[in-house]
XYZ file of C-alpha atoms in Angstrom:
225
model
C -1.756 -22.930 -35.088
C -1.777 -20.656 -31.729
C 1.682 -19.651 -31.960
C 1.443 -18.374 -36.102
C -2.080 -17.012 -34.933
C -0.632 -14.710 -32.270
C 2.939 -13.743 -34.023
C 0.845 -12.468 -37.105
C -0.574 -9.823 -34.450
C 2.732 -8.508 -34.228
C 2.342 -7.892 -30.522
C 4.709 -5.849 -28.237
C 3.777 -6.254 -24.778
C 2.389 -10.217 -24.022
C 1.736 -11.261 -20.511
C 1.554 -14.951 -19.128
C -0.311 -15.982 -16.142
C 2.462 -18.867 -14.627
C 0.210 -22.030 -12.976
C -1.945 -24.196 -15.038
C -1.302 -21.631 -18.275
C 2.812 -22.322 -18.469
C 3.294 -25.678 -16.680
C 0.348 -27.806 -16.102
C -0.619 -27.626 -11.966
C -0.121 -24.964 -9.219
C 3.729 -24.594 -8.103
C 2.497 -22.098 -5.643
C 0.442 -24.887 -3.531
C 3.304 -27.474 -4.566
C 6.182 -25.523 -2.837
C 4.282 -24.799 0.491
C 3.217 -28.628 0.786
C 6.719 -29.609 -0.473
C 8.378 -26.927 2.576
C 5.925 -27.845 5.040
C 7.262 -31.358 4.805
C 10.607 -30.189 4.673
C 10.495 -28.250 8.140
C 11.972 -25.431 6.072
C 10.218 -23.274 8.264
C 9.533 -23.418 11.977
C 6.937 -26.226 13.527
C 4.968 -23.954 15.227
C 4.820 -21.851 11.158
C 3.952 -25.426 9.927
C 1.025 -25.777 12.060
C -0.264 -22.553 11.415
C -0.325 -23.118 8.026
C -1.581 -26.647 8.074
C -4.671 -25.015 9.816
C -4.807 -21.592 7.602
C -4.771 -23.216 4.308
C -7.879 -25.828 5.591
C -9.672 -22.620 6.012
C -8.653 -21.497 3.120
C -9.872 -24.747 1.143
C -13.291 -23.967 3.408
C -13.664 -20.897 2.080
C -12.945 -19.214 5.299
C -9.928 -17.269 4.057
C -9.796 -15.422 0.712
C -7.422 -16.388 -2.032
C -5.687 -12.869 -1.987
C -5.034 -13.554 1.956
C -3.921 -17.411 1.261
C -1.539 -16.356 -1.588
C -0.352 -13.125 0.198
C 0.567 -15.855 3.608
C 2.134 -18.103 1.264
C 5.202 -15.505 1.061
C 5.262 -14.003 4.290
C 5.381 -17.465 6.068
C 9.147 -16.988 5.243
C 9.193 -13.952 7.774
C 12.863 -13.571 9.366
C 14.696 -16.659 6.924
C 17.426 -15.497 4.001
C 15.946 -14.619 1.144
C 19.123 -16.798 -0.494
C 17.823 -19.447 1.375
C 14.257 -19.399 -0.128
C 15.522 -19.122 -3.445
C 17.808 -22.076 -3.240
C 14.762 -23.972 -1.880
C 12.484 -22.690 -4.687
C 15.120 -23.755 -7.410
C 15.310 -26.887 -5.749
C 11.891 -27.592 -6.066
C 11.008 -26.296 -9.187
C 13.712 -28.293 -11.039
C 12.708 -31.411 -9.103
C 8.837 -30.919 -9.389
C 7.944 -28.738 -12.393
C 10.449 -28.099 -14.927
C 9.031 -31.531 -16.714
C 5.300 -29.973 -16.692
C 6.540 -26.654 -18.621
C 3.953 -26.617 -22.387
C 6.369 -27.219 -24.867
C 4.082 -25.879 -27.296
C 3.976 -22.114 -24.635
C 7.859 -22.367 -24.166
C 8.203 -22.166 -28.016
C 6.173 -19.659 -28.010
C 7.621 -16.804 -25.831
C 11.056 -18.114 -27.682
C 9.218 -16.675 -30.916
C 7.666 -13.672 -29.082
C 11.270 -12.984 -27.990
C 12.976 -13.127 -30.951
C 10.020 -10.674 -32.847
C 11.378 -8.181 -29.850
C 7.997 -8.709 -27.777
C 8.216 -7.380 -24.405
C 7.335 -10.776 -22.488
C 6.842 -10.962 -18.884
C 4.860 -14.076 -16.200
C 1.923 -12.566 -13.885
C 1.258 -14.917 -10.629
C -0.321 -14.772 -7.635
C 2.225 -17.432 -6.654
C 5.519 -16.499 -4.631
C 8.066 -14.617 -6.766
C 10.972 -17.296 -5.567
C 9.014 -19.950 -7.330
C 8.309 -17.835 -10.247
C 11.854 -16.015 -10.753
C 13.542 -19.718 -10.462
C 10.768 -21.174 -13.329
C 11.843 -17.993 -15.593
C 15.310 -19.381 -17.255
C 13.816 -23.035 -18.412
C 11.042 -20.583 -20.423
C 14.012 -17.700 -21.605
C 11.820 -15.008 -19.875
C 13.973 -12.309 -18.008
C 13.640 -12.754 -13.961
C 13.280 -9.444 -13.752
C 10.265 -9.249 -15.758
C 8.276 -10.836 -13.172
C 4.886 -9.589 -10.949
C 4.496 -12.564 -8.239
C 3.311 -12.766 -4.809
C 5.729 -10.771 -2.894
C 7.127 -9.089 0.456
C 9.341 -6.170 0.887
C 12.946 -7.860 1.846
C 15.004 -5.870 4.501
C 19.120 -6.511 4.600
C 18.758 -9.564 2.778
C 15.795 -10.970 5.168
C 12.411 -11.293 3.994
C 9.553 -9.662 6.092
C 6.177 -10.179 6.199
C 4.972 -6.519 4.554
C 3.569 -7.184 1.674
C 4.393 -5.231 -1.962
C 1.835 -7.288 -3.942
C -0.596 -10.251 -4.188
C -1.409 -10.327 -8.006
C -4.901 -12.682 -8.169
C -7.728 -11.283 -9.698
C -8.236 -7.860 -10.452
C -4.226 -7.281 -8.524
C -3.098 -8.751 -11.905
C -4.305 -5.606 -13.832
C -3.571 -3.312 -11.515
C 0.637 -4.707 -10.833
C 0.410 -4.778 -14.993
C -0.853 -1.424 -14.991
C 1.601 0.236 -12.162
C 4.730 -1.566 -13.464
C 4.420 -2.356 -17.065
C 2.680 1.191 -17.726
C 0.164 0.147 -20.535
C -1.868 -3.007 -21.122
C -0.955 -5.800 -23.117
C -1.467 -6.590 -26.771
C -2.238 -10.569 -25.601
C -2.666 -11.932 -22.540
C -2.721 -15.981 -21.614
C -4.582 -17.461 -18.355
C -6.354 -20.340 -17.384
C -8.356 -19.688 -14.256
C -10.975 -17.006 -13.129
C -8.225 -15.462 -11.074
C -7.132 -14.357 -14.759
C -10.478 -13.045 -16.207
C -9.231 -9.204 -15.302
C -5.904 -9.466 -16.732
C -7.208 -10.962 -20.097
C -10.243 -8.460 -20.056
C -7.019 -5.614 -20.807
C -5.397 -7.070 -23.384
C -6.099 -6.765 -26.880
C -6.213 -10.252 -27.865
C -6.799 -12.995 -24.907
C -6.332 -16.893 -24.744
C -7.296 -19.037 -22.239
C -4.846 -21.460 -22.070
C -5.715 -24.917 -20.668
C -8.778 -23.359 -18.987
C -10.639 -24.625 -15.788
C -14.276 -25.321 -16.755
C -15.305 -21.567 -15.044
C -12.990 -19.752 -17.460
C -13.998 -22.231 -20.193
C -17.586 -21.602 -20.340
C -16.645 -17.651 -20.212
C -14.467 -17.551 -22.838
C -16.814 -19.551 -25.085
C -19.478 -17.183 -24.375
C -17.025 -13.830 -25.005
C -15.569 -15.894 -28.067
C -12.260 -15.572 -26.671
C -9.554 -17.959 -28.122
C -9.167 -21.270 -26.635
C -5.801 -23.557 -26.638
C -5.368 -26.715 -25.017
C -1.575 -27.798 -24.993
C -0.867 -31.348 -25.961
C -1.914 -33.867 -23.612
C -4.336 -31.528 -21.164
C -7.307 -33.173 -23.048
């Protein structure tokens, strides 16, 4: 069993990568769409981004640059605002797609007084308001994020973790790497090259076929096959 596999490691420092690894599907792409619709941000905002994140699905903008837009869309609006909307949505939209089997574990990681903390190239509103329904500490967070200025967010960026930024915000913030690390994608392959012991967790095909070739551990939550 995963969870008896990795306590027995007795590991101090895990790291989760948040969509598709924690909750089955990208909350990062769900809470533009679901704002866009809203109007939460200004028409001429939703247009732009209508049109930026076709050229994104084209190829034509970079997923660093996509993820990095995805926060500073929010340029000039209350940072209590955004969080109220992210809450919102993530209770509506994702809280029922949480693993059971991954919330058990960082409950057990927890309680063996593992350091735990979520790595995400997705906006840290999203991410900070998923934290309590998995017992991780909000504050032990790396996520998409912009510098916020008197309570405003701006659109200067502090960090886009994706790829090889995962390592690199572990490395700068954390200070060492992880025992285990947990992704799904090949946005994760850097982050789980540092750890110790790495699981790809409900992996897309890409990451599949890597980890089967590096012999990494593989662990499908119920109902993702």
């Amino acid at each position: 069993m995963l969870i008896e596999s990795i306590l027995k490691l007795g590991p101090t420092l895990a790291v989760f990568d948040c969509d598709g690894t924690l909750w089955s599907g990208d909350a990062g792409e769900g809470f533009f769409d679901w704002e866009l619709k809203r109007g939460a941000v200004p028409d001429e905002i939703v247009r732009w981004a209508r049109a930026r994140y076709a050229e994104y699905k084209d190829g034509k903008v970079s997923e660093d640059e996509m993820c990095g837009e995805m926060v500073s869309l929010h340029k000039g609006m209350k940072e209590s605002a955004v969080l109220a909307l992210a809450r919102q949505f993530f209770e509506e939209k994702f809280v029922r797609l949480i693993f059971p089997e991954m919330r058990e574990l960082i409950s057990r990681l927890l309680d063996s007084g593992c350091d735990v903390w979520a790595v995400s190239s997705t906006n840290e509103w999203v991410i900070r308001e998923a934290m309590p329904h998995l017992g991780i500490d909000p504050k032990k967070i790396l996520a998409a994020a912009v510098e916020i200025e008197n309570g405003f967010v701006t659109d200067r960026l502090v960090r886009v973790p994706s790829g090889i930024g995962k390592p690199k915000a572990i490395l700068e913030v954390i200070g060492r790497p992880p025992d285990v690390a947990f992704g799904n994608s090949k946005w994760d392959v850097e982050m789980l090259e540092i750890a110790r012991y790495k699981v790809a967790v409900n992996p897309n095909p890409d990451l599949e076929a890597l980890a089967r070739q590096r012999e990494w551990t593989i662990y499908w939550p119920e109902g993702t096959r």
